[in-house]
Amino acid sequence: MTDRTNHADRRSPWMWIPTLYIAEGLPYFAVNTLAVVMYTRMGVGLTEMAFFTGWLYLPWVIKPFWSPFVDIFGTRRNWVIAMQFCIGISMALVALCLPLPFFFASTLSAFWLMAFFSATHDIAADGYYMLALTPKDQAAYVGLRNTFYRIASLIGQGGMLWLAGEMEERTDGNIPYAWSVTFVSLSVVFLAISVYHTVTMPRPHSDRVTRPGGTSEILREFGNTFATFFGKRHIVTAIAFMLLYRLAEALMLKVSGPFLLAPLDEGGLGLSTKAVGIATGTTGVAALLAGGIIGGICIARRGLRYWLWPMAMAITLPGLVYCYMAMAQPKDPIIINACIGFEQLGYGFGFTAFMMYLIYFCDGEYKTSHYAFCTAFMALGMMLPGMAAGWIHEQVSQLHIFGDQAQGYINYFWFVMLCSVSTYAVCAMVRINRTAFTGNGHKNTDNRD
């Protein structure tokens, strides 16, 4: 069967790729960014907020373990459309639960459902992309899918925060109502996308339900991918790298938003929700994209081995700007935006090394499945530190190191910088084990260990 026959039901990829990858990105940022700011504005304590929202990473951690069932039960196209509908319903549930006295527990439940639906959507959407396009088209449109995933980041971390802040101002500080409007808006968007995709997403012949007789074979293949992944050479070093390279960023993520929102007398910067949306969702996202682009160009020219240490420094040292902001508490928006932009530029540049390491480590048989395991460890590396971030902040707040001013955020950000040592430690392990690559996109065959 030719590619043309196999993909007979074809519509222009421009009709569905942009909306598909916006739909893949938006719930992730809603769960991991909007929820943090929303709970902070709703008065939830930092320790409780960080611990319980940290659990929301769990579906992305364990998604490789149920991905075979997406193949067994239903087509990828049907999974995509169904999950988009379910995500829209879960967003509406968040909006409905916000005015309730027990809003924290009820909205957390809705967010957990949203995370589960989103992780399942990721599995189905990426699988559908490979089935609906020929290999040539997959390569041709990879830039388009990545671009619209980043647009989802801009919408989720910028546009939605701006909308919530605007509604807070228009309703004289009615925070539950403002955030309900925000999540109702997201819900309407997702329900509309779900309906839109029922019309625009093609039905490739290869996207079909696995026959019952193939279930045992799929499960056996899953067992093989599991065994071969954990049997890889240097697997312990690789897992340590996946868990610890981003430790400082994982600790920073849960506290940076509350710090920007906290009043000056509590050690924060006292920004409004709209100002945070502009700083993190526009300046921050633009700098993050620029850092990623520059990082990709650098690795393409000189290779991962050459750029590993500079990128490790780039992902850790810019965190010093949060130490500066906590100590100086600048009020000038230009300075604040510049600091956040600089930190995100470094993160985007340094994160490139992390992603390239995952790609190269997964090279070989079962590379797609092995990459899913790697992303699970990546999510676990964000989940565990995030859960502990609030408790750590509470503990270090009791230390009086920098005078009589509010200590919590100052001490915490310096503690994060201390944890950056873990990034350099795992980079040293990778270098010792000779897991390095040349700049021409191929493995270095130097196997001296």
XYZ file of C-alpha atoms in Angstrom:
449
model
C 0.000 0.000 0.000
C 1.488 3.357 -0.961
C 1.626 6.397 1.264
C -0.927 8.051 -0.979
C -3.381 5.166 -0.479
C -2.647 4.817 3.190
C -3.385 8.504 3.708
C -6.260 8.735 1.227
C -8.504 10.770 3.519
C -6.257 13.795 3.590
C -7.020 17.412 4.270
C -4.507 20.216 4.431
C -2.424 19.806 7.613
C -2.829 23.536 8.103
C -6.477 22.837 8.928
C -5.721 20.720 12.000
C -2.056 20.846 13.110
C -2.220 24.396 14.580
C -5.351 23.697 16.651
C -4.149 20.203 17.625
C -0.936 21.485 19.185
C -2.555 24.492 20.789
C -4.900 21.943 22.374
C -1.900 19.877 23.481
C -0.160 22.803 25.151
C -2.967 24.791 26.779
C -4.072 22.276 29.439
C -0.457 21.630 30.442
C 0.088 25.317 31.140
C -3.330 25.615 32.780
C -2.455 22.821 35.221
C 1.142 23.789 35.928
C 1.094 27.609 35.646
C -2.432 29.004 35.934
C -3.277 26.778 38.905
C -0.275 28.067 40.866
C -1.190 31.725 40.327
C -4.903 31.094 40.873
C -4.395 29.365 44.232
C -1.979 32.090 45.321
C -4.568 34.756 44.509
C -7.234 32.692 46.307
C -5.151 32.801 49.484
C -3.964 29.189 49.606
C -0.749 28.832 51.623
C 2.484 28.318 49.707
C 3.299 24.987 51.378
C -0.124 23.469 50.645
C -0.277 24.926 47.156
C 3.160 23.638 46.118
C 2.605 20.157 47.564
C -0.809 19.500 46.065
C -0.181 21.145 42.684
C 3.065 19.170 42.516
C 0.973 16.002 42.427
C -0.625 17.250 39.222
C 2.515 16.206 37.322
C 1.743 12.556 38.106
C -0.298 11.767 34.944
C 2.638 12.871 32.785
C 4.964 10.715 34.902
C 2.961 7.526 34.487
C 1.542 8.043 30.994
C 3.946 5.540 29.339
C 2.270 2.797 31.363
C -1.174 3.316 29.845
C -0.083 4.409 26.365
C -0.465 0.826 24.972
C -4.160 0.932 25.858
C -4.644 3.978 23.632
C -3.576 1.716 20.766
C -5.859 -1.118 21.866
C -9.102 0.725 22.612
C -10.142 3.103 19.838
C -8.463 5.087 17.079
C -6.062 7.930 17.846
C -8.406 10.358 16.129
C -11.308 9.386 18.390
C -9.068 9.557 21.471
C -7.929 13.074 20.503
C -11.455 14.395 20.027
C -12.800 12.673 23.156
C -9.947 13.976 25.345
C -10.426 17.528 24.064
C -14.088 17.329 25.016
C -13.186 15.938 28.464
C -10.561 18.652 28.986
C -13.199 21.269 28.191
C -15.571 19.733 30.747
C -12.844 19.609 33.419
C -12.069 23.295 32.830
C -15.761 24.087 33.289
C -15.690 22.105 36.554
C -12.845 24.300 37.819
C -14.934 27.379 37.059
C -18.022 25.940 38.786
C -16.112 24.904 41.915
C -14.229 28.152 42.527
C -17.087 29.965 44.377
C -17.621 26.976 46.727
C -16.414 26.957 50.355
C -14.435 23.759 49.657
C -13.009 25.146 46.404
C -9.448 23.916 47.030
C -10.258 20.192 47.197
C -12.877 20.334 44.451
C -10.789 22.334 41.975
C -7.752 20.135 42.664
C -9.869 17.133 41.693
C -10.888 18.880 38.487
C -7.264 19.809 37.760
C -6.187 16.203 38.302
C -8.795 15.031 35.795
C -7.602 17.728 33.414
C -4.012 16.530 33.798
C -5.011 12.907 33.165
C -7.023 13.853 30.076
C -4.192 16.080 28.849
C -1.525 13.363 29.246
C -3.763 10.912 27.360
C -4.335 13.553 24.689
C -0.557 13.925 24.305
C -0.210 10.188 23.612
C -3.026 10.168 21.063
C -2.105 13.443 19.349
C 1.545 12.552 18.788
C 0.551 9.104 17.524
C -2.083 10.594 15.226
C 0.443 13.074 13.806
C 2.633 10.159 12.668
C -0.300 8.230 11.196
C -2.013 11.116 9.395
C 1.135 12.349 7.616
C 3.683 10.689 5.381
C 7.267 10.645 6.734
C 8.112 13.493 4.370
C 5.206 15.608 5.650
C 6.051 14.775 9.257
C 9.440 16.399 8.761
C 7.954 19.301 6.806
C 5.389 20.211 9.474
C 7.414 19.589 12.645
C 8.264 23.288 12.814
C 4.571 24.178 12.540
C 3.567 21.894 15.422
C 6.351 23.235 17.640
C 5.419 26.832 16.799
C 1.790 26.373 17.791
C 2.741 24.536 20.975
C 4.744 27.641 21.882
C 1.772 29.817 20.963
C -0.194 27.751 23.477
C 2.463 28.703 26.030
C 1.990 32.359 25.162
C -1.789 32.059 25.504
C -1.686 30.014 28.698
C 1.033 31.877 30.574
C 0.318 35.320 29.150
C -3.135 35.758 27.677
C -5.076 33.829 30.308
C -3.211 35.477 33.188
C -3.885 38.868 31.615
C -7.583 37.988 31.280
C -7.784 36.886 34.915
C -6.065 40.097 36.024
C -8.352 42.230 33.876
C -11.411 40.537 35.362
C -10.046 41.024 38.880
C -9.793 44.768 38.208
C -13.218 45.034 36.557
C -14.940 43.209 39.412
C -13.183 45.162 42.187
C -11.155 42.191 43.334
C -13.761 39.425 43.037
C -11.075 36.797 42.525
C -13.270 33.655 42.388
C -15.493 35.235 39.740
C -12.501 36.493 37.734
C -10.886 33.087 37.592
C -14.225 31.388 36.887
C -14.577 33.569 33.800
C -11.033 32.643 32.771
C -11.672 28.899 32.975
C -15.102 29.158 31.372
C -13.384 30.886 28.449
C -10.848 28.069 28.212
C -13.642 25.501 28.414
C -15.546 27.093 25.528
C -12.360 27.133 23.437
C -11.749 23.422 24.056
C -15.294 22.359 23.356
C -15.155 24.351 20.120
C -11.831 22.742 19.158
C -13.315 19.306 19.818
C -16.230 20.009 17.484
C -13.924 21.594 14.895
C -11.663 18.535 14.820
C -14.562 16.173 14.175
C -14.837 17.928 10.818
C -11.254 18.804 9.908
C -9.135 15.878 11.148
C -8.680 13.271 8.395
C -9.264 9.557 8.898
C -6.034 7.804 7.834
C -6.458 4.128 6.965
C -3.614 3.181 9.301
C -5.430 4.711 12.283
C -7.538 1.741 13.263
C -8.433 -0.180 16.382
C -6.053 -2.997 17.213
C -7.735 -6.363 16.874
C -8.283 -8.239 20.158
C -5.789 -10.887 19.058
C -3.088 -8.218 19.030
C -3.513 -7.177 22.647
C -1.062 -9.706 24.076
C 1.464 -8.815 21.409
C 1.215 -5.112 22.291
C 1.662 -5.849 25.983
C 4.625 -8.110 25.214
C 6.186 -5.342 23.140
C 5.642 -2.935 26.023
C 7.464 -5.361 28.306
C 10.337 -5.497 25.818
C 10.606 -1.713 25.651
C 10.596 -1.550 29.457
C 13.324 -4.181 29.772
C 15.513 -2.736 27.007
C 15.218 0.789 28.422
C 16.341 -0.184 31.912
C 18.974 -2.453 30.414
C 20.652 0.402 28.550
C 24.278 1.162 29.286
C 24.735 3.982 31.831
C 21.026 3.911 32.717
C 21.705 4.996 36.321
C 23.684 8.009 35.149
C 20.987 8.850 32.613
C 18.185 8.695 35.181
C 20.202 10.847 37.584
C 20.665 13.382 34.784
C 16.937 13.382 33.962
C 15.975 13.889 37.607
C 18.601 16.414 38.730
C 19.687 18.535 35.765
C 16.611 20.764 36.213
C 16.415 20.588 40.018
C 16.984 24.307 40.516
C 14.345 25.209 37.934
C 11.859 22.752 39.458
C 12.304 24.359 42.879
C 12.039 27.837 41.363
C 8.875 27.154 39.383
C 6.445 26.742 42.289
C 7.698 29.788 44.206
C 8.539 32.370 41.543
C 4.860 33.153 40.823
C 3.860 33.610 44.490
C 7.002 35.745 44.965
C 5.995 38.100 42.160
C 2.477 38.403 43.599
C 3.357 38.644 47.317
C 3.119 42.109 48.955
C 6.318 44.049 49.547
C 6.073 43.694 53.323
C 6.049 39.896 52.884
C 9.211 39.965 50.784
C 7.560 39.821 47.357
C 7.306 42.324 44.509
C 3.604 43.137 44.888
C 2.745 42.753 41.190
C -0.818 42.453 39.932
C -2.021 39.339 38.116
C -1.965 41.271 34.827
C 1.625 42.411 35.418
C 2.698 38.833 36.121
C 0.978 37.701 32.930
C 2.858 40.311 30.905
C 6.206 39.571 32.554
C 6.084 35.769 32.427
C 3.763 35.204 29.479
C 5.178 37.685 26.989
C 8.677 38.803 27.962
C 9.442 35.455 29.582
C 8.072 33.292 26.773
C 9.792 35.384 24.084
C 13.123 35.054 25.900
C 12.547 31.324 26.409
C 11.940 30.832 22.676
C 15.022 32.881 21.796
C 17.152 30.834 24.174
C 15.880 27.585 22.673
C 16.558 28.740 19.117
C 20.079 29.905 19.980
C 20.725 26.658 21.844
C 19.620 24.570 18.880
C 21.899 26.484 16.515
C 24.866 26.107 18.871
C 24.441 22.343 19.305
C 23.961 21.878 15.561
C 27.339 23.528 14.959
C 29.561 22.192 17.749
C 27.679 19.312 19.347
C 26.324 18.478 22.797
C 29.699 17.564 24.289
C 31.067 21.030 23.529
C 28.029 22.942 24.830
C 26.995 20.800 27.831
C 28.810 22.817 30.504
C 27.971 26.289 29.091
C 24.327 25.240 28.895
C 24.426 23.870 32.453
C 25.665 27.266 33.635
C 23.007 29.002 31.543
C 20.182 27.044 33.182
C 21.446 27.720 36.730
C 23.314 31.025 37.039
C 20.525 33.325 35.744
C 18.562 32.255 38.844
C 20.705 34.824 40.639
C 18.338 37.491 39.283
C 15.655 36.171 41.655
C 18.119 36.497 44.538
C 18.662 40.094 43.448
C 14.928 40.825 43.107
C 14.174 39.305 46.506
C 16.870 41.454 48.172
C 16.351 44.699 46.231
C 12.576 44.427 45.585
C 12.729 46.615 42.448
C 9.575 48.517 41.553
C 10.494 49.481 37.982
C 8.592 47.160 35.571
C 11.441 47.433 33.062
C 13.938 46.012 35.558
C 11.548 43.236 36.619
C 10.795 42.247 33.029
C 14.492 42.353 32.155
C 15.340 40.056 35.068
C 12.621 37.559 34.179
C 13.592 37.701 30.500
C 17.254 37.079 31.319
C 16.414 34.094 33.535
C 14.129 32.566 30.888
C 16.684 33.180 28.124
C 19.206 31.172 30.127
C 16.639 28.473 30.838
C 15.720 28.132 27.164
C 19.383 27.908 26.189
C 20.257 25.417 28.928
C 17.162 23.266 28.423
C 18.336 22.507 24.873
C 21.152 20.346 26.259
C 18.658 18.388 28.348
C 16.363 17.619 25.420
C 19.242 16.695 23.122
C 20.592 14.305 25.738
C 17.208 12.558 25.903
C 17.057 12.241 22.125
C 20.549 10.808 21.859
C 20.126 8.482 24.834
C 16.996 6.986 23.249
C 18.672 6.334 19.914
C 18.308 2.749 18.743
C 15.537 0.169 18.858
C 12.263 1.304 20.480
C 13.427 4.926 20.374
C 9.859 6.302 20.493
C 8.873 4.230 23.516
C 12.182 4.890 25.252
C 11.679 8.611 24.741
C 8.316 8.293 26.499
C 10.098 6.783 29.503
C 12.597 9.635 29.444
C 9.840 12.250 29.446
C 8.242 10.412 32.373
C 11.462 10.787 34.368
C 11.600 14.411 33.231
C 8.128 14.994 34.680
C 9.104 13.168 37.879
C 12.120 15.459 38.180
C 9.734 18.426 38.172
C 7.074 16.807 40.352
C 9.079 15.798 43.431
C 10.984 19.094 43.979
C 7.802 21.051 43.247
C 5.922 19.177 45.954
C 8.646 19.991 48.496
C 9.164 23.623 47.433
C 6.587 25.136 49.789
C 7.827 23.169 52.800
C 11.442 24.130 52.043
C 10.401 27.780 51.766
C 8.711 27.532 55.157
C 11.824 26.021 56.757
C 14.393 28.438 55.337
C 12.130 31.410 56.167
C 12.979 30.875 59.833
C 16.663 31.614 59.241
C 17.761 35.236 59.778
C 20.739 35.750 57.544
C 20.209 39.047 55.729
C 19.078 41.379 58.515
C 15.564 42.085 59.717
C 13.756 42.221 56.384
C 11.416 39.419 55.325
C 13.650 36.396 54.970
C 11.556 33.755 53.200
C 12.092 34.484 49.534
C 15.675 35.697 49.947
C 16.727 32.557 51.773
C 14.776 30.323 49.442
C 16.289 31.640 46.219
C 19.791 31.357 47.661
C 18.946 27.805 48.668
C 17.887 27.143 45.060
C 21.240 28.447 43.863
C 22.953 26.065 46.272
C 20.956 23.192 44.751
C 22.419 24.103 41.355
C 25.418 22.021 42.404
C 23.339 18.959 41.471
C 23.212 20.131 37.852
C 26.991 20.296 37.644
C 27.344 16.966 39.430
C 25.226 15.067 36.893
C 26.972 16.843 34.020
C 30.264 15.582 35.419
C 28.846 12.062 35.550
C 27.736 12.250 31.927
C 31.172 13.472 30.895
C 32.957 10.718 32.814
C 30.799 8.085 31.143
C 31.569 9.524 27.729
C 27.926 10.060 26.807
C 28.727 12.831 24.355
C 27.993 13.570 20.729
C 29.516 15.386 17.828
C 28.079 18.410 16.132
C 27.130 16.613 12.925
C 24.153 14.871 14.520
C 25.850 11.493 14.965
C 27.105 9.638 17.984
C 30.732 9.890 18.916
C 32.037 6.343 18.681
C 34.690 6.887 21.337
C 33.685 4.205 23.824
C 36.488 4.626 26.321
C 34.853 4.583 29.768
